[in-house]
Short mmCIF file of C-alpha atoms (C1' of nucleotides) in Angstrom, two decimals:
data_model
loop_
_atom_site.label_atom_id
_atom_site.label_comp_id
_atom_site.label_asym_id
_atom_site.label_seq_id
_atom_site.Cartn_x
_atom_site.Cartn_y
_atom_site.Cartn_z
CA UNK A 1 11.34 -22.30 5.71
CA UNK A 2 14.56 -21.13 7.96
CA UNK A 3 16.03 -18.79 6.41
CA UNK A 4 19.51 -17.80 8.47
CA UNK A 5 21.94 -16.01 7.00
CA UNK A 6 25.38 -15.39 7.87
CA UNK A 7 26.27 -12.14 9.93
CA UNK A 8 25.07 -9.39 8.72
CA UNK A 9 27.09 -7.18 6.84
CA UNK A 10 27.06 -3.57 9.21
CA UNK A 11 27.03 -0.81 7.39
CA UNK A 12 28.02 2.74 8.48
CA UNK A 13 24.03 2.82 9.80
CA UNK A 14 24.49 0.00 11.89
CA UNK A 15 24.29 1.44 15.75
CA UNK A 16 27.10 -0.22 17.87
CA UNK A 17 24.14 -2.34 19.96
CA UNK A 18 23.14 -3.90 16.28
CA UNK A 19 26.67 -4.31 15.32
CA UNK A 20 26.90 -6.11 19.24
CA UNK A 21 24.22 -8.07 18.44
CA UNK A 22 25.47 -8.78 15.02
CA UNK A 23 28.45 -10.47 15.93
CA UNK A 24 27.08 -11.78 19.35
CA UNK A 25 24.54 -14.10 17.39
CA UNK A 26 23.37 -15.04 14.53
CA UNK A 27 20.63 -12.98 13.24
CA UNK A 28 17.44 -14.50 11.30
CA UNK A 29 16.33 -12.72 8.13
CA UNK A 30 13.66 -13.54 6.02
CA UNK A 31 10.07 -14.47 6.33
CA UNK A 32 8.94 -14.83 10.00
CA UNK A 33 7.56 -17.95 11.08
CA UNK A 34 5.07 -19.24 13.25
CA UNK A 35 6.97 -19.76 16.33
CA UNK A 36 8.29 -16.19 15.83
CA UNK A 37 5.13 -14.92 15.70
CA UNK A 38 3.54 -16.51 18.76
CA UNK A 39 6.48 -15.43 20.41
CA UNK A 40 6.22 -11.98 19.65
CA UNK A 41 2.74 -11.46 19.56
CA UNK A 42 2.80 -13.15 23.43
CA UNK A 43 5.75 -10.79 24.58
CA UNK A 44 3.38 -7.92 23.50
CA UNK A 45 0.50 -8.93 25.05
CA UNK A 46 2.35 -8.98 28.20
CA UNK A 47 4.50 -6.28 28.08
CA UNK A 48 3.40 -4.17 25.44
CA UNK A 49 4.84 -2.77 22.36
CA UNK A 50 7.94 -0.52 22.02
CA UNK A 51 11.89 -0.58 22.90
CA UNK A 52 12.03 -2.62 20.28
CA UNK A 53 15.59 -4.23 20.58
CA UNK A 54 15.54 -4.92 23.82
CA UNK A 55 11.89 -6.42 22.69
CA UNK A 56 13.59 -8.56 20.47
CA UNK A 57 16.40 -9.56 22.99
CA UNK A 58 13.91 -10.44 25.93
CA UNK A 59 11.36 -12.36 23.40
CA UNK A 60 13.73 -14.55 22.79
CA UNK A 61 13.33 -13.32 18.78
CA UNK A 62 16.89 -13.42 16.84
CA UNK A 63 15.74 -10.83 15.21
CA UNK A 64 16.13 -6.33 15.06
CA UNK A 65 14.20 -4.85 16.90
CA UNK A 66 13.31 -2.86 13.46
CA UNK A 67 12.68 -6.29 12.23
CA UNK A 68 9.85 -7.12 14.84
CA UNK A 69 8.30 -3.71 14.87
CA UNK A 70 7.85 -4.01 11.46
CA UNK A 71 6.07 -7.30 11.88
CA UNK A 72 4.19 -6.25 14.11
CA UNK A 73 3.09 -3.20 12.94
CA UNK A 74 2.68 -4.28 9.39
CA UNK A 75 0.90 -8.04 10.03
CA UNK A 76 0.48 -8.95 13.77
CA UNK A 77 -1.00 -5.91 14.74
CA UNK A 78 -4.80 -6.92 15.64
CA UNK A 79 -6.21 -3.92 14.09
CA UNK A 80 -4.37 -4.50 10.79
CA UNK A 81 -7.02 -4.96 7.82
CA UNK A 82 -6.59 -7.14 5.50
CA UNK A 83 -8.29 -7.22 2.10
CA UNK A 84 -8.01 -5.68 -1.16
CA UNK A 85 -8.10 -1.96 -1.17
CA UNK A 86 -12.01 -0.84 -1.20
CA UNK A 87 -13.24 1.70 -3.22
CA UNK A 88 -13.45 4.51 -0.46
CA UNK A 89 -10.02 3.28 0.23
CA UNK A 90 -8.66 4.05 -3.13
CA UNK A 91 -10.19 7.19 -3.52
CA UNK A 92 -8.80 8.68 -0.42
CA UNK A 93 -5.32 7.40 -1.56
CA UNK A 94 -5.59 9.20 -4.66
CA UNK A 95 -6.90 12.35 -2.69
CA UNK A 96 -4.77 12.09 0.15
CA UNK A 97 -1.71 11.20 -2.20
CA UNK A 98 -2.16 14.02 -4.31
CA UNK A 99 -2.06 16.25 -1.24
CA UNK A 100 0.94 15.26 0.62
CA UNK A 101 2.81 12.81 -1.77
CA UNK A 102 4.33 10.11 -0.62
CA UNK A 103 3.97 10.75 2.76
CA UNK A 104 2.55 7.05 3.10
CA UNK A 105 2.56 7.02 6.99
CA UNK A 106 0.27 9.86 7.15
CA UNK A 107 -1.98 8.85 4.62
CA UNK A 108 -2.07 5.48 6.59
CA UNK A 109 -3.44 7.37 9.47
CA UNK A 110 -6.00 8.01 7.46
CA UNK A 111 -6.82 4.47 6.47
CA UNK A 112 -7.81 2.80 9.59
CA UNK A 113 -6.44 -1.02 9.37
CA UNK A 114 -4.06 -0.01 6.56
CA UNK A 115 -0.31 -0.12 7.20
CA UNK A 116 1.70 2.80 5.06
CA UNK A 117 3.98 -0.40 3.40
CA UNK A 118 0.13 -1.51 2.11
CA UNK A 119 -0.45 2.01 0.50
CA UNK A 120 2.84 2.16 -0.37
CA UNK A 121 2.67 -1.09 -2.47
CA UNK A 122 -0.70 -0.37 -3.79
CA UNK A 123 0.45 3.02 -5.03
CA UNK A 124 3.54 1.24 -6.32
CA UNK A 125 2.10 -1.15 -8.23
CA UNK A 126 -1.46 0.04 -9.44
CA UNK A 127 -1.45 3.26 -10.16
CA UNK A 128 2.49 3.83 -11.28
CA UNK A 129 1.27 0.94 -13.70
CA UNK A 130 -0.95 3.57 -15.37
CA UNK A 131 1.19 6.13 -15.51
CA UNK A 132 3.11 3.44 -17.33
CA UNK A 133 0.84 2.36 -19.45
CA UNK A 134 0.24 6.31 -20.38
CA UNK A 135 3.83 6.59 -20.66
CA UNK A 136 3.75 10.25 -18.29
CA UNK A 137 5.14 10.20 -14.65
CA UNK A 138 3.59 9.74 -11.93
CA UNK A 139 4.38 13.15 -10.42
CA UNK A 140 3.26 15.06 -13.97
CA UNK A 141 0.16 17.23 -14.18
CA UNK A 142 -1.02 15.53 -16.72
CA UNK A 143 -1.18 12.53 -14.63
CA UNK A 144 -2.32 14.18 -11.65
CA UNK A 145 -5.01 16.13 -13.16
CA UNK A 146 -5.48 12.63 -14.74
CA UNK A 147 -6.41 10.85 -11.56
CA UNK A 148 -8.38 14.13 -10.51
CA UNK A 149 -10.80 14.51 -13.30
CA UNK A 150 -11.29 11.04 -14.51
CA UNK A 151 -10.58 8.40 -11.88
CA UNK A 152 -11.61 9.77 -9.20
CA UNK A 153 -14.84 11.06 -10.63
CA UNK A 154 -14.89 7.45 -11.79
CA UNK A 155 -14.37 6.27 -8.44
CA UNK A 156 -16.99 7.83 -6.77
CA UNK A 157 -19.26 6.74 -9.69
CA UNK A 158 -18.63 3.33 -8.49
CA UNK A 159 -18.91 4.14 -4.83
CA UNK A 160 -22.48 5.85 -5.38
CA UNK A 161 -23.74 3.06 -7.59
CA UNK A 162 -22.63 0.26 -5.23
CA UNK A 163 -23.90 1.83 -2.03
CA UNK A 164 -27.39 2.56 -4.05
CA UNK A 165 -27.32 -1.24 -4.63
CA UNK A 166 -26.70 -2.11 -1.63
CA UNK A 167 -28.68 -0.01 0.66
CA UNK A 168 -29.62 3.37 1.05
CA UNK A 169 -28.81 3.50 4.75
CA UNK A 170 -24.74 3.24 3.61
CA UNK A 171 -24.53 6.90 3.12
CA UNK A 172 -25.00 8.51 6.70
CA UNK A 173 -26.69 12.08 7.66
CA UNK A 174 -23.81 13.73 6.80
CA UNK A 175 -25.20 13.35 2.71
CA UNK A 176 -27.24 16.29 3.20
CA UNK A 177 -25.31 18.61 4.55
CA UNK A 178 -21.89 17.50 2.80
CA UNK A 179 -23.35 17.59 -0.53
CA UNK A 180 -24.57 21.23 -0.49
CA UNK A 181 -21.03 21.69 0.73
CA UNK A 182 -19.05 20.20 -1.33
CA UNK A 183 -20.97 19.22 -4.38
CA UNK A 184 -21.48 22.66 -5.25
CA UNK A 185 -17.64 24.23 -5.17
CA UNK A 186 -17.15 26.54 -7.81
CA UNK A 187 -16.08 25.70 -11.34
CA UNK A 188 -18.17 22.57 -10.86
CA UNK A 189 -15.00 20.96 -10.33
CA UNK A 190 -15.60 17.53 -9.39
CA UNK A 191 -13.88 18.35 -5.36
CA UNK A 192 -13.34 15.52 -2.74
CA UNK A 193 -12.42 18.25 -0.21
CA UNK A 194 -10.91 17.92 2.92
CA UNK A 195 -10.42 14.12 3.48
CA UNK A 196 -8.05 14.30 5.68
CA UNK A 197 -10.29 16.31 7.50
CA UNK A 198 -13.23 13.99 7.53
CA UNK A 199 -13.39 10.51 9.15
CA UNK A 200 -13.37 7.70 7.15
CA UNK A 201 -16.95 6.99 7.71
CA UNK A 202 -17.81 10.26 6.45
CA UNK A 203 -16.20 9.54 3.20
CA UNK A 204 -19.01 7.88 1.84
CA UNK A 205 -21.23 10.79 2.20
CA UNK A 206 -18.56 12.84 0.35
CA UNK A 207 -18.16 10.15 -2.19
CA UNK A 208 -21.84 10.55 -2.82
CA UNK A 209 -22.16 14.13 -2.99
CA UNK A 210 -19.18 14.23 -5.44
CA UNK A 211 -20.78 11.53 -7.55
CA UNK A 212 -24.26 13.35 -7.45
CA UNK A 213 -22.49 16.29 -8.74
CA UNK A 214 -20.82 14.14 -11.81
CA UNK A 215 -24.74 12.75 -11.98
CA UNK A 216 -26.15 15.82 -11.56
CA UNK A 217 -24.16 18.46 -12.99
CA UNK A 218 -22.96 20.04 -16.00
CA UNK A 219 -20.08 19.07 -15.00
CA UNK A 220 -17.31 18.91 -17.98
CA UNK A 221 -13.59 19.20 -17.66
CA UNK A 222 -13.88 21.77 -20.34
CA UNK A 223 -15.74 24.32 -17.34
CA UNK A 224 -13.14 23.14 -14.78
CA UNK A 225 -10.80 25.66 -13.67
CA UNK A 226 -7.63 23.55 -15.06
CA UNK A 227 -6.99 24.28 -18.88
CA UNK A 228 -4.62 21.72 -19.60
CA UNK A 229 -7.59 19.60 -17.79
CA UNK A 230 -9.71 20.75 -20.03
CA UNK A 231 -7.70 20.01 -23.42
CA UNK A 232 -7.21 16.91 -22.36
CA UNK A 233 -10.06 15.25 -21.44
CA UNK A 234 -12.79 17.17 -22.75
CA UNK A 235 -14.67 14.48 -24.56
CA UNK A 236 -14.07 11.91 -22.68
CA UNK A 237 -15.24 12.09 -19.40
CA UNK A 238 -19.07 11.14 -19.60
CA UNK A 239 -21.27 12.29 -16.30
CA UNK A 240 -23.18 9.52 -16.26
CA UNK A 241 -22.15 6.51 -17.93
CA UNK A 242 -22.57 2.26 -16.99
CA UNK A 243 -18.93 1.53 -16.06
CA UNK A 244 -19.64 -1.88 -15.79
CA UNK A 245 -20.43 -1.78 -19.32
CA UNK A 246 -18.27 0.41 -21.44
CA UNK A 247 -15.16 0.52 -19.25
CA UNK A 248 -14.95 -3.67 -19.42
CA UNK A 249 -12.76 -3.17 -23.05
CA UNK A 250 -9.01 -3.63 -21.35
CA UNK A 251 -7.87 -7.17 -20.18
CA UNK A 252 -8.05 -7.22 -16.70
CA UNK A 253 -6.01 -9.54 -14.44
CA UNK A 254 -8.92 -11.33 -12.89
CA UNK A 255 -6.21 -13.09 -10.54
CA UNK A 256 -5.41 -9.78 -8.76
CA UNK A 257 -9.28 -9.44 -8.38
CA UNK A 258 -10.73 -12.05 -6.55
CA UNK A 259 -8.10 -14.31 -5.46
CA UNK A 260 -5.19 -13.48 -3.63
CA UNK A 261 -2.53 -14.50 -5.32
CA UNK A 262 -0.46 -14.80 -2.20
CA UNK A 263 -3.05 -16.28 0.08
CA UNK A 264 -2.15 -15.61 3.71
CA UNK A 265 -3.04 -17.20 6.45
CA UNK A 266 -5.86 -14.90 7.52
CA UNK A 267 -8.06 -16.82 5.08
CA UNK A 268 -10.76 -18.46 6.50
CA UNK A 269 -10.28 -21.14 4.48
CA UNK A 270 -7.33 -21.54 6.52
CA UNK A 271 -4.79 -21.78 3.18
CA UNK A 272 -1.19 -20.67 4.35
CA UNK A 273 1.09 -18.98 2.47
CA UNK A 274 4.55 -18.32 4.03
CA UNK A 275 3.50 -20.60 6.46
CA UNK A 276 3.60 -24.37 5.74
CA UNK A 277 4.73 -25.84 8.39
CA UNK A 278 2.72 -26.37 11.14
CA UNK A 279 -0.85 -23.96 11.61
CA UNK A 280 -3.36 -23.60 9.92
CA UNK A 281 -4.96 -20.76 12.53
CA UNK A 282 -3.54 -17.35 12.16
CA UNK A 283 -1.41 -15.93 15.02
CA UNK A 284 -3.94 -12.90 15.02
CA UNK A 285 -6.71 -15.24 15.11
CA UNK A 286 -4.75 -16.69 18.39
CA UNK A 287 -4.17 -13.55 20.09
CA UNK A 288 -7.93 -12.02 19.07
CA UNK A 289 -9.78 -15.28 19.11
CA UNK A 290 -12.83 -14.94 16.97
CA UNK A 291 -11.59 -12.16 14.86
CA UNK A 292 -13.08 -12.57 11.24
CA UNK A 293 -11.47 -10.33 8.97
CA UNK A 294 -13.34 -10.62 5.73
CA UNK A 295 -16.64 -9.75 7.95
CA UNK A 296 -14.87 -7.15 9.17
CA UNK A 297 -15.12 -5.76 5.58
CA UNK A 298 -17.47 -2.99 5.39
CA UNK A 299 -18.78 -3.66 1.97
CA UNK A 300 -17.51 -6.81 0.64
CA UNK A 301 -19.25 -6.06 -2.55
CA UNK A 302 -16.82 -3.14 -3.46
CA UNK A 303 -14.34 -5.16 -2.27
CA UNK A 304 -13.99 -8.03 -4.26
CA UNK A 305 -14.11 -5.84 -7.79
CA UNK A 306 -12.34 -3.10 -5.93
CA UNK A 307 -9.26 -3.29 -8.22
CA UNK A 308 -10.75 -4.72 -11.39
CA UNK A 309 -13.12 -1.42 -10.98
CA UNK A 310 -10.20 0.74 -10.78
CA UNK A 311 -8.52 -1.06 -13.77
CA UNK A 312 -11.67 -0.85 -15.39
CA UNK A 313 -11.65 3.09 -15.37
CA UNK A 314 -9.72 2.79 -18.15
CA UNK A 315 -10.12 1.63 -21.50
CA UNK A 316 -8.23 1.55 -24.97
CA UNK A 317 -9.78 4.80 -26.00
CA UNK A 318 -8.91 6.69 -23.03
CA UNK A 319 -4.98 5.54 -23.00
CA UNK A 320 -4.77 5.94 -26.55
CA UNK A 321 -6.46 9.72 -26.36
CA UNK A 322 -4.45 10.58 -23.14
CA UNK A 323 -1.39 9.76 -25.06
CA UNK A 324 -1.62 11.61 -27.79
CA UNK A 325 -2.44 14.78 -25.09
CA UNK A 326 0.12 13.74 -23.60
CA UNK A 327 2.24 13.58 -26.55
CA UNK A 328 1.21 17.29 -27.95
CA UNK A 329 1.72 18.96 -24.94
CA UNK A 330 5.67 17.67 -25.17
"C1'" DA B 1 4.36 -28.73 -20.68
"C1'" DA B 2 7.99 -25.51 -20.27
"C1'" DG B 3 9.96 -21.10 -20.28
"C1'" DT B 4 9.40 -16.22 -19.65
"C1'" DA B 5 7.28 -11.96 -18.20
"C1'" DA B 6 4.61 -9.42 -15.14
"C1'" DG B 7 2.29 -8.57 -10.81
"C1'" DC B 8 2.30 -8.52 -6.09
"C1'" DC B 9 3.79 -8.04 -1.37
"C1'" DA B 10 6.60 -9.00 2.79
"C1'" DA B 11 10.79 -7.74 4.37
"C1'" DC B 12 15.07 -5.24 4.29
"C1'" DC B 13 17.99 -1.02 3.83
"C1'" DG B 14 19.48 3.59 4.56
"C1'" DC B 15 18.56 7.82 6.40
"C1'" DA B 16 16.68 11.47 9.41
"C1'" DG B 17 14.77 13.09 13.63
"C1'" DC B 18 14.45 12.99 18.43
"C1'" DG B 19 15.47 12.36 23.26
"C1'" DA B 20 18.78 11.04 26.73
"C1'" DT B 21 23.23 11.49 28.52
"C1'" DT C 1 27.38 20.83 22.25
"C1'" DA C 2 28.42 16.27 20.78
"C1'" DT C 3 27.44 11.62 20.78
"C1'" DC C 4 24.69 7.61 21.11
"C1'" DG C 5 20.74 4.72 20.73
"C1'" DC C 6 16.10 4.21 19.31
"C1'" DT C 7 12.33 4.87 16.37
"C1'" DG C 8 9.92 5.80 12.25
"C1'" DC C 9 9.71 6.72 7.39
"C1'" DG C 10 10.28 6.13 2.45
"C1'" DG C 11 12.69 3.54 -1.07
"C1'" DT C 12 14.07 -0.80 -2.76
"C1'" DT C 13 14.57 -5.71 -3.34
"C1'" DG C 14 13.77 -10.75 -3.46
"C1'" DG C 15 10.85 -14.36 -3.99
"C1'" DC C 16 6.48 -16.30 -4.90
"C1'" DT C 17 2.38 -16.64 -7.92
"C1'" DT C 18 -0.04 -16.10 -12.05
"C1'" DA C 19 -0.53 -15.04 -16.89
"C1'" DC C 20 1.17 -15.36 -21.25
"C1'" DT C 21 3.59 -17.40 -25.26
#
DNA sequence: AAGTAAGCCAACCGCAGCGAT
DNA sequence: TATCGCTGCGGTTGGCTTACT
C-alpha cells in the first residue's frame, strides 16, 4: 500500500532543511514498506545509524529523517523484542512507572528489546483501561497505591508460581541474598525496591523474594505503612490465593492474549501484516539471518497469558469494592 | 451477515534540549 | 549571544482487527 501524500503542510516546527525538502519532493507518509525497509536497514549496515536526514537523503528513502529513525529504532532495530509484554516486564513498568512517570524512554532502558512507543502503548492501553474501568485517574493515589498493593503483589504471585513450574534454576543466586534484603523491609510492605537499580535478570530473584514475602508473611495492607492503602483494600488482598482460579470471573479478551491481532511479519509463520505485497521473510530476519524471536523469549510460558494474567488480577468484586473506596473517599 | 464499538499499535506531530556556528 | 539544525521525547492520531449486538 503507497501511501503519498501531498506536501506536507510545515508548521512553525518545521526546520528550513524539512521545509527544503518539503517542497523539493514529495515526501512518503504512512506505513513503510518493504523496499523501504531493505533500503534502510542496508544504508545502516553500511554506514551506521545517525544524521538522520541526511540518512534519509543518501538512502534514497523519501522520507524525515525523524521518520526513519523512528523505524528504525522502533521495528528494524535487530535488538528490538517482539512479543507480548512478560510478566517481569509488566511488573517493572508498573515499578519503574510509578517512579519516574511517564518518562517512557528511560523506563525503556530498562526493558532490554522494548522500545519506549511499546511501553508507552502498553501503559496506554492496559492499565489506563483499569483506571477506567475503576473510574479514578491514572495519576490518583488510589490508583497508584492500587497497582502497588494489589497488582503488583499479584504480579509477582504469578511470576513465582510460573518460574516454580517451570524450573527451579529460573531464579538465580541472587534469591538468597535479595530476599533477606528486600523481602523483609519494614511495614511488611510488599517492596520491589530498586529496579532500576537491578538488571533485568535480577528481577526474577526480586520478583521471588517479594512473592515469598506475600507467601510468607503476614503481610496485609491493613499493617502497611499507607492508610488510605489500608482502608481500601484491607480484605481483599489474599497472601496466598490460586489466581488461575478465583481471578478467571471478568471476560477477558482472549484475542489480545494469544494471537496478535495485528500479526507482523516477525511471525514465524511468516503471516504479514502491513506487508502484502511481496515477502514473506522479515527485513530483520534479512539483516540478522537466523534470528528467531519467539525463542528469543525467555519464558514463553508467561508470555503467552502475560496479559490475560494481568487482566485476570482483577475481578468483579475487586472493581466493584475499589469503587465504592473510591467513591467514599470523594 | 451487517453494523458498531473497542482494542491495539505503528506512525506522526509538536516541543525542548543540545551542539555547532 | 543568537540562530540554526539535529535529535530525542512524550502525546496523539489513524487505521486495522476483533468482539459484540
Amino acid at each position: 500500500m503507497d501511501v503519498i501524500k501531498g506536501r506536507i503542510s510545515c508548521t512553525s516546527s518545521c526546520t528550513s532543511e524539512e521545509l527544503a525538502d518539503n517542497i523539493m519532493e514529495d515526501l512518503r507518509r504512512g506505513p513503510w514498506t518493504v523496499e523501504e525497509d531493505f533500503k534502510l536497514i542496508n544504508y545502516i549496515a553500511n554506514h551506521g545509524e545517525g544524521r538522520w536526514n541526511s540518512l534519509a537523503r543518501c538512502a534514497g528513502l523519501k522520507r524525515t529523517g525523524k521518520s526513519c529513525r523512528l523505524r528504525w529504532l522502533n521495528y528494524l532495530r535487530p535488538d528490538v523484542r517482539r512479543g507480548n509484554i512478560t510478566l517481569e516486564e509488566q511488573l517493572m513498568i508498573l515499578e519503574l512507572h510509578s517512579r519516574w512517570g511517564n518518562r517512557w524512554s528511560k523506563i525503556a532502558q530498562h526493558l532490554p528489546g522494548r522500545t519506549d512507543n511499546e511501553i508507552k502503548n502498553y501503559w496506554r492501553t492496559r492499565v489506563q483501561k483499569h483506571a477506567k474501568q475503576l473510574k479514578c485517574d491514572v495519576n490518583s493515589k488510589q490508583f497508584k497505591d492500587t497497582m502497588r498493593y494489589l497488582w503488583m503483589p499479584r504480579l509477582v504471585e504469578r511470576i513465582q508460581a510460573a518460574n516454580a513450574a517451570t524450573t527451579t534454576t529460573t531464579v538465580p543466586g541472587g534469591f538468597t541474598t535479595t530476599s533477606t534484603t528486600t523481602a523483609t523491609t519494614n511495614n511488611n510492605m510488599v517492596n520491589i525496591p530498586s529496579m532500576a537499580n537491578i538488571g533485568y535478570n535480577e528481577l526474577n530473584a526480586t520478583a521471588a523474594a517479594a512473592a515469598a514475602q506475600v507467601a510468607n508473611s503476614d503481610y496485609t495492607p491493613e499493617n502497611s505503612s499507607t492508610a488510605a492503602s489500608s482502608d481500601s483494600f484491607g480484605t481483599h488482598v489474599s497472601p496466598v490465593s490460586d489466581l488461575t482460579d478465583y481471578y478467571n470471573i471478568i471476560p477477558v479478551n482472549d484475542h489480545n492474549n494469544n494471537s496478535n491481532p495485528n500479526p507482523d511479519y516477525f511471525q514465524p509463520s511468516g503471516q504479514l501484516g502491513n506487508y502484502s505485497e511481496t515477502s514473506l521473510i522479515s527485513p530483520t530476519a534479512y539483516f540478522n539471518p537466523g534470528m528467531d524471536f519467539q525463542s528469543l523469549e525467555p519464558n514463553t510460558q508467561l508470555m503467552d497469558g502475560g496479559e490475560a494474567i494481568l487482566d485476570n488480577l482483577w475481578n468483579v468484586e475487586d472493581i466493584w469494592f475499589l469503587q465504592q473506596q473510591f467513591n467514599n473517599n470523594m
